[in-house]
Amino acid sequence: KAGVTQTPRYLIKTRGQQVTLSCSPISGHRSVSWYQQTPGQGLQFLFEYFSETQRNKGNFPGRFSGRQFSNSRSEMNVSTLELGDSALYLCASTPEGAYGYTFGSGTRLTVV
Amino acid sequence: GQNIDQPTEMTATEGAIVQINCTYQTSGFNGLFWYQQHAGEAPTFLSYNVLDGLEEKGRFSSFLSRSKGYSYLLLKELQMKDSASYLCAVIGTGGFKTIFGAGTRLFVKA
């Protein structure tokens, strides 16, 4: 059974650019959550999607957005990148009716 | 507000026992998780507590007291490979949003 797949693994972008990150959950998992991880802040919740609907959103500016497709794959987009957006972005999926995440390996974004 | 506190770093000796504490204040409670994260890797699930008491799984045990907003992760017979960050996380109201603590970096020395 394949795990949670995130692409790309590493990304370097320039301030002001935008970026799109992709996450494919475990087959059958319809809930996908996104987190930003930085050394000082730990894991910060971005948003959670279930069946193409955003069910919950964290306290991030509107530059951070996401979506989920009918096959449960999810993307998150960050526009007008800032240096402070440099972080590890983790995606996690959960089976319906259960708690507990399976995380992907993450996308490490560096903004220069 | 919502807050999860855990020590920043701990050091223990191989073969010993270590207890990592976590206190939380959240809007509602639907369970508490512990995750392990090795440097450069994704977090992996260790334990889930929703009722008060101790859950044991091999060398790892997790305890929960909901009335005190307190949990701990107990690691026995420490091994060098246990050197990692340990993340305490709480599912709040609605069950859709999991809040993480900043993590405790555990260093196991020979």
XYZ file of N, CA, C and O in Angstrom, chain A:
448
model
N 0.849 -1.190 0.000
C 0.000 0.000 0.000
C 0.880 1.232 0.000
O 1.698 1.439 0.887
N 0.734 2.081 -1.015
C 1.572 3.260 -1.116
C 1.223 4.229 0.003
O 0.082 4.300 0.458
N 2.239 4.984 0.455
C 2.020 5.970 1.504
C 1.557 7.282 0.919
O 1.099 7.357 -0.216
N 1.710 8.326 1.715
C 1.362 9.667 1.275
C 2.537 10.212 0.459
O 3.671 10.204 0.932
N 2.241 10.660 -0.741
C 3.293 11.122 -1.649
C 3.205 12.623 -1.849
O 2.157 13.146 -2.224
N 4.309 13.299 -1.584
C 4.370 14.739 -1.789
C 5.423 15.059 -2.845
O 6.514 14.510 -2.837
N 5.042 15.968 -3.721
C 5.999 16.427 -4.733
C 5.916 17.935 -4.868
O 4.842 18.522 -4.667
N 7.045 18.598 -5.184
C 8.389 18.015 -5.198
C 8.944 17.860 -3.782
O 8.325 18.315 -2.827
N 10.081 17.249 -3.610
C 10.697 17.117 -2.289
C 11.398 18.415 -1.877
O 11.378 18.777 -0.691
N 12.003 19.061 -2.829
C 12.731 20.306 -2.547
C 12.385 21.347 -3.600
O 12.146 21.007 -4.763
N 12.379 22.591 -3.165
C 12.005 23.680 -4.061
C 12.710 24.947 -3.612
O 12.716 25.260 -2.413
N 13.278 25.654 -4.544
C 13.855 26.967 -4.243
C 13.145 27.988 -5.113
O 13.087 27.831 -6.339
N 12.604 29.004 -4.459
C 11.869 30.056 -5.161
C 12.391 31.417 -4.727
O 13.007 31.564 -3.671
N 12.079 32.403 -5.541
C 12.469 33.784 -5.253
C 11.293 34.537 -4.642
O 10.133 34.236 -4.966
N 11.594 35.459 -3.770
C 10.548 36.313 -3.187
C 9.632 36.868 -4.265
O 10.093 37.315 -5.327
N 8.338 36.855 -4.003
C 7.373 37.398 -4.937
C 6.790 36.358 -5.880
O 5.730 36.589 -6.461
N 7.484 35.236 -6.037
C 6.955 34.185 -6.907
C 5.834 33.434 -6.202
O 5.538 33.667 -5.036
N 5.207 32.542 -6.942
C 4.210 31.677 -6.338
C 4.655 30.220 -6.493
O 5.505 29.914 -7.329
N 4.062 29.347 -5.677
C 4.453 27.948 -5.719
C 3.236 27.061 -5.485
O 2.304 27.446 -4.774
N 3.239 25.900 -6.119
C 2.176 24.917 -5.922
C 2.799 23.604 -5.491
O 3.735 23.113 -6.128
N 2.299 23.064 -4.383
C 2.783 21.802 -3.850
C 1.683 20.762 -3.990
O 0.496 21.080 -3.848
N 2.075 19.521 -4.207
C 1.107 18.471 -4.459
C 1.185 17.363 -3.413
O 2.255 17.080 -2.887
N 0.048 16.763 -3.144
C -0.019 15.679 -2.163
C -1.011 14.624 -2.645
O -2.171 14.941 -2.929
N -0.563 13.391 -2.712
C -1.448 12.270 -3.017
C -1.593 11.431 -1.758
O -0.614 10.854 -1.286
N -2.805 11.342 -1.201
C -2.992 10.606 0.049
C -2.960 9.098 -0.185
O -2.936 8.629 -1.320
N -2.992 8.379 0.911
C -3.109 6.928 0.836
C -4.441 6.596 0.161
O -5.461 7.256 0.428
N -4.429 5.587 -0.682
C -5.636 5.204 -1.391
C -6.771 4.933 -0.406
O -6.629 4.184 0.566
N -7.916 5.574 -0.649
C -9.063 5.389 0.231
C -9.197 6.445 1.308
O -10.257 6.576 1.928
N -8.124 7.205 1.558
C -8.184 8.297 2.533
C -8.764 9.530 1.846
O -8.202 10.002 0.855
N -9.833 10.071 2.413
C -10.449 11.239 1.792
C -10.130 12.538 2.518
O -10.437 13.613 2.018
N -9.521 12.429 3.686
C -9.152 13.628 4.441
C -7.673 13.919 4.244
O -6.821 13.050 4.447
N -7.388 15.143 3.850
C -6.004 15.580 3.658
C -5.796 16.880 4.433
O -6.579 17.819 4.292
N -4.755 16.906 5.238
C -4.409 18.104 6.005
C -3.014 18.576 5.635
O -2.154 17.768 5.290
N -2.825 19.864 5.738
C -1.536 20.476 5.426
C -1.000 21.206 6.656
O -1.749 21.885 7.371
N 0.301 21.069 6.860
C 0.978 21.741 7.966
C 2.262 22.398 7.476
O 2.915 21.897 6.563
N 2.599 23.509 8.118
C 3.887 24.156 7.899
C 4.750 23.875 9.126
O 4.303 24.054 10.253
N 5.974 23.430 8.895
C 6.868 23.157 10.012
C 8.126 24.000 9.895
O 8.837 23.957 8.897
N 8.377 24.783 10.939
C 9.599 25.582 11.031
C 10.254 25.291 12.366
O 9.579 24.892 13.313
N 11.581 25.480 12.455
C 12.273 25.162 13.700
C 11.717 25.910 14.907
O 11.617 25.364 15.984
N 11.313 27.144 14.725
C 10.863 27.912 15.876
C 9.402 27.699 16.244
O 9.028 27.778 17.399
N 8.580 27.386 15.270
C 7.126 27.318 15.486
C 6.574 25.911 15.534
O 5.411 25.715 15.881
N 7.342 24.905 15.181
C 6.777 23.567 15.152
C 5.801 23.419 13.998
O 5.854 24.134 13.010
N 4.866 22.470 14.143
C 3.871 22.248 13.093
C 2.686 23.189 13.275
O 2.022 23.171 14.306
N 2.435 23.979 12.257
C 1.309 24.908 12.275
C 0.280 24.454 11.241
O 0.611 24.237 10.082
N -0.969 24.352 11.676
C -2.046 23.851 10.833
C -2.400 24.873 9.760
O -2.651 26.047 10.052
N -2.437 24.414 8.516
C -2.823 25.279 7.403
C -4.287 25.085 7.047
O -5.083 26.009 7.126
N -4.642 23.901 6.602
C -6.041 23.589 6.294
C -6.240 22.094 6.154
O -5.276 21.331 6.054
N -7.526 21.716 6.140
C -7.908 20.324 6.011
C -9.037 20.213 4.998
O -9.974 21.016 5.001
N -8.912 19.232 4.115
C -9.916 18.992 3.088
C -10.499 17.602 3.228
O -9.800 16.649 3.595
N -11.777 17.528 2.919
C -12.466 16.240 2.910
C -13.469 16.282 1.768
O -14.310 17.173 1.701
N -13.384 15.317 0.882
C -14.282 15.239 -0.267
C -14.398 16.578 -0.985
O -15.511 17.094 -1.213
N -13.265 17.145 -1.293
C -13.136 18.374 -2.093
C -13.598 19.638 -1.364
O -13.634 20.713 -1.987
N -13.946 19.518 -0.077
C -14.405 20.674 0.688
C -13.401 21.005 1.789
O -12.908 20.109 2.480
N -13.143 22.290 1.958
C -12.260 22.703 3.056
C -13.065 22.663 4.351
O -14.013 23.436 4.520
N -12.678 21.833 5.292
C -13.440 21.688 6.529
C -12.904 22.575 7.643
O -13.613 22.909 8.584
N -11.641 22.923 7.551
C -11.049 23.722 8.614
C -9.850 24.478 8.062
O -9.206 24.027 7.099
N -9.596 25.618 8.661
C -8.513 26.462 8.167
C -7.746 27.027 9.350
O -8.345 27.404 10.362
N -6.439 27.108 9.242
C -5.605 27.685 10.281
C -5.491 29.189 10.111
O -6.170 29.801 9.287
N -4.618 29.768 10.911
C -4.460 31.222 10.932
C -3.329 31.686 10.022
O -2.351 32.279 10.491
N -3.446 31.423 8.761
C -2.456 31.866 7.796
C -3.092 32.903 6.869
O -4.313 32.905 6.674
N -2.271 33.787 6.313
C -2.836 34.811 5.419
C -3.417 34.186 4.156
O -3.152 33.035 3.818
N -4.212 34.993 3.455
C -4.894 34.529 2.262
C -3.960 34.110 1.134
O -4.406 33.499 0.154
N -2.666 34.423 1.270
C -1.707 33.987 0.243
C -1.599 32.454 0.192
O -1.138 31.905 -0.806
N -2.012 31.838 1.270
C -1.975 30.373 1.350
C -3.361 29.840 0.992
O -4.359 30.208 1.622
N -3.424 28.992 0.016
C -4.703 28.420 -0.397
C -4.495 26.966 -0.779
O -3.363 26.510 -0.969
N -5.594 26.267 -0.869
C -5.493 24.867 -1.243
C -6.738 24.409 -1.946
O -7.715 25.154 -2.087
N -6.678 23.180 -2.411
C -7.856 22.575 -3.007
C -7.669 21.063 -3.010
O -6.544 20.560 -2.847
N -8.769 20.396 -3.201
C -8.718 18.935 -3.277
C -9.522 18.496 -4.488
O -10.600 19.035 -4.770
N -9.021 17.492 -5.165
C -9.665 16.996 -6.364
C -10.524 15.774 -6.050
O -10.470 15.220 -4.949
N -11.284 15.372 -7.040
C -12.225 14.259 -6.817
C -11.509 12.949 -6.489
O -12.098 12.050 -5.885
N -10.255 12.834 -6.863
C -9.503 11.610 -6.528
C -8.766 11.751 -5.189
O -7.918 10.929 -4.875
N -9.112 12.782 -4.434
C -8.568 13.090 -3.104
C -7.173 13.699 -3.130
O -6.690 14.142 -2.086
N -6.537 13.758 -4.267
C -5.258 14.471 -4.347
C -5.475 15.931 -3.988
O -6.538 16.505 -4.252
N -4.479 16.507 -3.347
C -4.630 17.893 -2.897
C -3.429 18.713 -3.340
O -2.319 18.190 -3.521
N -3.675 19.970 -3.534
C -2.615 20.926 -3.825
C -2.731 22.093 -2.866
O -3.827 22.451 -2.446
N -1.575 22.668 -2.531
C -1.614 23.945 -1.831
C -0.775 24.944 -2.617
O 0.211 24.575 -3.273
N -1.218 26.166 -2.586
C -0.573 27.218 -3.342
C -0.186 28.360 -2.400
O -0.957 28.708 -1.498
N 0.990 28.881 -2.607
C 1.400 30.066 -1.869
C 1.777 31.128 -2.891
O 2.643 30.892 -3.742
N 1.103 32.258 -2.823
C 1.386 33.338 -3.770
C 2.255 34.394 -3.101
O 2.336 34.458 -1.868
N 2.891 35.203 -3.898
C 3.728 36.303 -3.420
C 4.615 35.842 -2.262
O 4.504 36.309 -1.113
N 5.479 34.922 -2.550
C 6.317 34.303 -1.530
C 7.146 35.313 -0.760
O 7.666 36.291 -1.317
N 7.254 35.051 0.539
C 8.094 35.857 1.428
C 9.183 34.955 2.010
O 9.038 33.729 2.054
N 10.261 35.592 2.482
C 11.361 34.817 3.060
C 10.872 33.919 4.196
O 11.325 32.788 4.363
N 9.924 34.431 4.966
C 9.404 33.694 6.108
C 8.585 32.469 5.742
O 8.211 31.694 6.627
N 8.309 32.300 4.466
C 7.561 31.110 4.029
C 8.476 29.903 3.876
O 8.004 28.795 3.626
N 9.771 30.111 4.009
C 10.713 28.994 3.954
C 10.402 28.031 5.089
O 10.403 28.410 6.270
N 10.123 26.798 4.748
C 9.684 25.826 5.747
C 9.557 24.459 5.104
O 9.678 24.311 3.885
N 9.288 23.485 5.951
C 8.920 22.155 5.482
C 7.393 22.097 5.474
O 6.755 22.375 6.496
N 6.804 21.783 4.354
C 5.353 21.679 4.240
C 4.981 20.205 4.211
O 5.386 19.457 3.331
N 4.193 19.832 5.193
C 3.810 18.438 5.357
C 2.341 18.244 5.046
O 1.497 19.039 5.448
N 2.086 17.175 4.354
C 0.724 16.762 4.054
C 0.465 15.470 4.817
O 1.371 14.646 4.990
N -0.758 15.306 5.302
C -1.095 14.098 6.041
C -2.493 13.649 5.649
O -3.373 14.482 5.420
N -2.696 12.353 5.575
C -4.030 11.861 5.269
C -4.548 10.983 6.402
O -3.779 10.437 7.204
N -5.866 10.895 6.463
C -6.544 10.167 7.533
C -7.693 9.381 6.916
O -8.424 9.919 6.082
N -7.893 8.147 7.332
C -9.056 7.411 6.821
C -10.342 7.954 7.439
O -10.325 8.502 8.551
N -11.434 7.807 6.736
C -12.717 8.314 7.213
C -13.126 7.620 8.500
O -12.992 6.409 8.643
N -13.591 8.427 9.454
C -14.049 7.871 10.717
C -12.951 7.499 11.684
O -13.226 6.896 12.720
N -11.734 7.873 11.361
C -10.608 7.535 12.231
C -9.784 8.777 12.517
O -9.896 9.784 11.829
N -9.003 8.692 13.568
C -8.081 9.763 13.895
C -6.662 9.285 13.676
O -6.402 8.105 13.595
N -5.764 10.235 13.597
C -4.364 9.858 13.426
C -3.919 10.054 11.996
O -4.589 9.644 11.058
N -2.797 10.718 11.864
C -2.292 11.056 10.550
C -1.244 10.065 10.074
O -0.451 9.555 10.853
N -1.207 9.905 8.750
C -0.031 9.367 8.074
C 0.538 10.516 7.265
O -0.155 11.059 6.401
N 1.761 10.884 7.585
C 2.383 12.032 6.938
C 3.162 11.621 5.697
O 3.725 10.518 5.622
N 3.219 12.543 4.747
C 4.145 12.421 3.637
C 5.517 12.894 4.076
O 5.695 13.382 5.196
N 6.496 12.746 3.193
C 7.874 13.131 3.518
C 8.097 14.633 3.496
O 9.113 15.113 3.966
N 7.126 15.347 2.946
C 7.212 16.798 2.980
C 7.865 17.407 1.759
O 8.580 16.740 1.004
N 7.593 18.677 1.568
C 8.271 19.497 0.559
C 9.023 20.581 1.305
O 8.425 21.342 2.067
N 10.335 20.621 1.101
C 11.124 21.674 1.752
C 11.236 22.845 0.799
O 11.866 22.751 -0.249
N 10.602 23.936 1.178
C 10.579 25.153 0.360
C 11.571 26.161 0.917
O 11.544 26.474 2.106
N 12.432 26.636 0.057
C 13.369 27.701 0.429
C 13.071 28.914 -0.430
O 13.043 28.808 -1.660
N 12.824 30.041 0.211
C 12.569 31.284 -0.502
C 13.793 32.180 -0.347
O 14.236 32.459 0.773
N 14.339 32.620 -1.487
C 15.562 33.448 -1.447
C 15.302 34.822 -2.030
O 14.287 35.030 -2.723
